[in-house]
XYZ file of C-alpha atoms in Angstrom:
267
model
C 31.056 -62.732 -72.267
C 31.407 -59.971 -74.279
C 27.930 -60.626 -75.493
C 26.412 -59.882 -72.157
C 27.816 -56.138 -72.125
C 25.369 -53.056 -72.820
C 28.126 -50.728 -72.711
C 26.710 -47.678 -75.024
C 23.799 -48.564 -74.565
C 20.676 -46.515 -73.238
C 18.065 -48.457 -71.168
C 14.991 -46.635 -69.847
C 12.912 -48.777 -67.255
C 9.728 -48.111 -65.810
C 8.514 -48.465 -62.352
C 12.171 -47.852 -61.707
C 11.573 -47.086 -57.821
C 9.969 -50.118 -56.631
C 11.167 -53.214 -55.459
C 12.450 -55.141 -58.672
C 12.578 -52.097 -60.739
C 15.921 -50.863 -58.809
C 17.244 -54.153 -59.023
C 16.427 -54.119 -62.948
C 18.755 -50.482 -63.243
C 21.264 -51.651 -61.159
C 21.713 -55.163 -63.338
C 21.808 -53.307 -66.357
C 24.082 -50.594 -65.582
C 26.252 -52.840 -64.184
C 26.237 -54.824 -67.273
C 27.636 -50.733 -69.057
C 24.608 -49.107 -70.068
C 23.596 -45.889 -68.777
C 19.696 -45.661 -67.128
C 17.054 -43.834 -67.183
C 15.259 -44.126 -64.043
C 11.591 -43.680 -64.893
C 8.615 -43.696 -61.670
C 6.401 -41.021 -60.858
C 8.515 -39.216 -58.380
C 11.158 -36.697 -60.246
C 13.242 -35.811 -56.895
C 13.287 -39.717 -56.288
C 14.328 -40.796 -59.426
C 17.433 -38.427 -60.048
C 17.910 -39.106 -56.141
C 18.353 -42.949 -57.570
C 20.224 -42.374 -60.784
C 23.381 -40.989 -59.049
C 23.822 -44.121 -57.097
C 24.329 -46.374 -60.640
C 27.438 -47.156 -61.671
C 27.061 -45.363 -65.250
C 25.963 -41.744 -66.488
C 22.156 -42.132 -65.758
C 18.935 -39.635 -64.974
C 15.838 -39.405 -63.395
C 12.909 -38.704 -65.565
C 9.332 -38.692 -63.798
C 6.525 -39.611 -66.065
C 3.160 -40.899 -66.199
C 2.851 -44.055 -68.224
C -0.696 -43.872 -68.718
C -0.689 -40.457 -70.204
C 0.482 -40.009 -74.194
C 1.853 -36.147 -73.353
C 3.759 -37.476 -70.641
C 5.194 -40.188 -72.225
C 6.759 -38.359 -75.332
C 7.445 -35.591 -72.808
C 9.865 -38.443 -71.805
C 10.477 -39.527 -74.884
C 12.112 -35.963 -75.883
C 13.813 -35.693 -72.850
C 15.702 -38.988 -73.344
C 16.843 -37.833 -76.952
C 18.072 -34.829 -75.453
C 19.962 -36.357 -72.788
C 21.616 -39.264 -74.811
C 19.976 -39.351 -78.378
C 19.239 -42.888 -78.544
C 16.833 -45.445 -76.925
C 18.529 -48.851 -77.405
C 16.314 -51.163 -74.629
C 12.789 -50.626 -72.628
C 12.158 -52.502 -69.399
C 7.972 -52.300 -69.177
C 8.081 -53.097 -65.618
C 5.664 -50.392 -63.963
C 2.766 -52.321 -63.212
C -0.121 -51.640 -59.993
C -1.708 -54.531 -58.264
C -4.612 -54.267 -55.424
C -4.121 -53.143 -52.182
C -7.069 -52.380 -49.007
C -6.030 -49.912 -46.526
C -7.731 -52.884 -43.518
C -8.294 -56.660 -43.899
C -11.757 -56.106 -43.889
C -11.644 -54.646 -46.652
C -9.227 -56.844 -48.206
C -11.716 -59.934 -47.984
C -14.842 -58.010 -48.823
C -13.669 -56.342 -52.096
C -11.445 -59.019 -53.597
C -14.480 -61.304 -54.065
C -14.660 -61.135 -57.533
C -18.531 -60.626 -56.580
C -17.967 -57.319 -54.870
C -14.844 -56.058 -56.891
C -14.734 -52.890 -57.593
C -14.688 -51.804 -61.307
C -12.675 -48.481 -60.263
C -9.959 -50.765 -59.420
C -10.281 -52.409 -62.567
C -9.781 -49.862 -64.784
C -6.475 -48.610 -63.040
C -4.936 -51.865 -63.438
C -5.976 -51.964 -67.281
C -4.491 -48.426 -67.765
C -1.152 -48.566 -66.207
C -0.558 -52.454 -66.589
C -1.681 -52.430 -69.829
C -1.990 -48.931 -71.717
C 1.257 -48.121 -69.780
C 3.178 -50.896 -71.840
C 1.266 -49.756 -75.175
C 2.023 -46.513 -74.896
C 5.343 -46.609 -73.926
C 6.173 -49.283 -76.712
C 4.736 -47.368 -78.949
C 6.066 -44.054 -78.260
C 9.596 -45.088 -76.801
C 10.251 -48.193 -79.036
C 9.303 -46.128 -82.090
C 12.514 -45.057 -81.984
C 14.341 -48.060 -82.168
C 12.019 -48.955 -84.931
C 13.339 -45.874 -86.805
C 16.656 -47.027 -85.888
C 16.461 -50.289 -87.171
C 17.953 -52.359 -83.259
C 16.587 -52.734 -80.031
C 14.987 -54.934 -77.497
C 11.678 -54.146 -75.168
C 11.513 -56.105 -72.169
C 7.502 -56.710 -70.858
C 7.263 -57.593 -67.355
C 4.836 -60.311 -66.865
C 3.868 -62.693 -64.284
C 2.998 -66.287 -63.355
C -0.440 -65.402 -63.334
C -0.216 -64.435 -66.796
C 0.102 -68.652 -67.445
C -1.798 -69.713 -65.127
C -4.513 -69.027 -62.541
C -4.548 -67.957 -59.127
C -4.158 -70.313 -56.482
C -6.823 -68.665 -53.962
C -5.443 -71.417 -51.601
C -2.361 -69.572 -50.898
C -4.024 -66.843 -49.421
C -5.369 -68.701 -46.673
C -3.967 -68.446 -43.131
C -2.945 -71.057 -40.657
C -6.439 -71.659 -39.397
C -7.772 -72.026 -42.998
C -9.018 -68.953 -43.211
C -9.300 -67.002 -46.673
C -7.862 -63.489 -45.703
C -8.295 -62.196 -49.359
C -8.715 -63.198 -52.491
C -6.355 -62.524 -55.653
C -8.367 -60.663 -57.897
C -9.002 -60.641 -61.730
C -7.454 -57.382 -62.943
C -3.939 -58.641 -62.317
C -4.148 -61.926 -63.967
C -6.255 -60.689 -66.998
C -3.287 -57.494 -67.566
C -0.516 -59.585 -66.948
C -2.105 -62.021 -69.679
C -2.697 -59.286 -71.912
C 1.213 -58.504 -71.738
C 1.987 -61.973 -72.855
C -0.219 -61.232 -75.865
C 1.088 -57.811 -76.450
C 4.566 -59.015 -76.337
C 4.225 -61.798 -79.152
C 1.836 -59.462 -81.201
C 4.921 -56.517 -81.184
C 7.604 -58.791 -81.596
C 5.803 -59.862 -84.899
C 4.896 -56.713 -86.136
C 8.389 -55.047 -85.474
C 10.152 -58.282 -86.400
C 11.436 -56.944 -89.658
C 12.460 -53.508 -88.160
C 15.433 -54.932 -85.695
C 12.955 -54.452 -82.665
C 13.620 -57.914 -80.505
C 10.467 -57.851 -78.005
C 10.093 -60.396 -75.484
C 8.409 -60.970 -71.914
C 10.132 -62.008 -68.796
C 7.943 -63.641 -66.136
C 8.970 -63.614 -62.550
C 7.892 -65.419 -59.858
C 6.630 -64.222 -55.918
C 9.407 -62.274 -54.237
C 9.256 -62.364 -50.951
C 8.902 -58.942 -49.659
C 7.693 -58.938 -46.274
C 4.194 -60.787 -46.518
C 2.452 -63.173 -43.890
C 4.360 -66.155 -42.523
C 1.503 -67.823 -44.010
C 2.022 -67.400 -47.056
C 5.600 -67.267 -47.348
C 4.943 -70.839 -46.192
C 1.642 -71.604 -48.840
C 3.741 -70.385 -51.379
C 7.261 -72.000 -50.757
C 5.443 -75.088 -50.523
C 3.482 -74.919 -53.971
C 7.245 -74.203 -55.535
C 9.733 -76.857 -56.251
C 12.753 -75.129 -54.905
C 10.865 -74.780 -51.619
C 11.009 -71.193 -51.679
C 10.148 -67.160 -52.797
C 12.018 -65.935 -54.790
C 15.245 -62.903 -54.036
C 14.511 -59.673 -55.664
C 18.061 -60.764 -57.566
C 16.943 -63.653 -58.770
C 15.991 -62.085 -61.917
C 19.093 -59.849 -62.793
C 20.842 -62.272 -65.087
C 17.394 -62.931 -67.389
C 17.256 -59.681 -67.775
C 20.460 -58.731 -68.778
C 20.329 -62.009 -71.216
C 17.140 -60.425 -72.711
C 18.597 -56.896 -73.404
C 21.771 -58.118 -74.546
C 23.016 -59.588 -77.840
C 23.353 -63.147 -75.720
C 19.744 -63.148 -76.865
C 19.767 -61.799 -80.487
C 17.964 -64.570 -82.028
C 14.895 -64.657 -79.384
C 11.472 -62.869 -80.073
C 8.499 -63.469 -78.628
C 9.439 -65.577 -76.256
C 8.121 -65.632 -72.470
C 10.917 -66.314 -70.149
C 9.714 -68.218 -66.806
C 11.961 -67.885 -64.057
C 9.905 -68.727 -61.403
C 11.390 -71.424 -59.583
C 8.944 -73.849 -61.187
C 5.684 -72.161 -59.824
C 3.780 -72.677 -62.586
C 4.912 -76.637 -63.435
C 2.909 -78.094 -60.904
């Protein structure tokens, strides 16, 4: 088991205030390493941090923004002197302040391109830049693993039939910018892991499935239904492939998407 630990180890994950990303710093600093708890509220974050098991900060930072990300960069050398694993798991997706709104703009007909952009530039520039600008250490270093967040609807489409209610109603649509960004991290993942292949830098993607969190009975029901364990997933449902990513359990794996999505995206 000893391959599972991350004692020593420094592990700075993004989007570290919402729903999985807490679960992601508590798995990992349970497993020994210490976090850095990276969102876009400083108070918030360092509020976070002291609740972890292990020596870990708070570190606010914009992920779309190159000054703010080596801003974060230096303050993580400071701190501990070492990035050893990066969990890419900030990410936006859409949301309408009424339903109305909801099922007028997420026609892909009427979609706004504002809305567009913001998902290419934290979903994807986020993960560039922060690969390039926090993993560039490890490169230096010669060891390390980056962790890409991805999604089932980076493999396969949406099913627009989920988002219907009980009367068959379509109350919104899934729109394209998540789909196309969490495709593009697929990419980006096997892309990096080839280029920094040579330099020790292990980079590989781990795609979850729908947690429930929340969301219409509808489709909690739509959604169990289209998955063969007859359910959403638990937002700990994912601690263990994550830990088996950033450890040495998975030394020999690059590139690699791993699915853990209770079989969503077999049928």
């Amino acid at each position: 088991m000893d391959l599972f630990s991350l004692k020593d180890k420094v592990a700075v994950v993004t989007g570290a205030l919402g729903l999985l990303g807490k679960q992601h710093c508590f798995a990992l600093s349970a497993a020994g390493a210490s976090i850095v708890v990276c969102d876009l509220d400083e108070k918030k974050c360092d509020e976070f941090a002291k609740q972890l098991p292990v020596k870990s900060i708070g570190a606010a930072a914009d992920i779309t923004n190159t000054v703010s990300v080596r801003k974060l960069r230096k303050k993580i050398l400071k701190e501990f002197g070492r990035i050893d694993i990066l969990v890419n798991n900030a990410a936006i997706n859409d949301k309408f302040e009424s339903p109305l709104a909801a099922k007028e703009f997420t026609r892909f007909e009427n979609y706004p391109i504002e809305l567009w952009q913001k998902s290419l530039d934290v979903n994807l520039t986020g993960t560039f830049l922060c690969s390039q600008i926090l993993g560039t250490e490890m490169a230096i270093r010669k060891t390390g693993s980056i962790i890409n967040i991805a999604s089932t609807y980076g493999i396969v489409a949406p099913d627009q039939s989920l988002y219907k209610n009980e009367n068959g109603e379509q109350v919104f649509y899934k729109t394209a910018s998540y789909p196309v960004t969490k495709g593009g991290v697929i990419a980006f993942t096997k892309f990096l892991a080839s280029y920094w292949g040579e330099e020790g830098v292990r980079v590989n993607s781990l795609t979850p499935g729908g947690v429930e969190n929340m969301q219409n009975d509808f489709f909690i029901k739509n959604y169990s239904q289209k998955t063969p364990l007859k359910r959403m997933a638990k937002p700990t449902d994912y601690i263990g492939a994550l830990v088996f990513l950033a450890s040495d359990a998975s030394l020999y794996m690059t590139g690699a998407n791993l699915v853990v999505d209770g079989g969503f995206t077999i049928c």
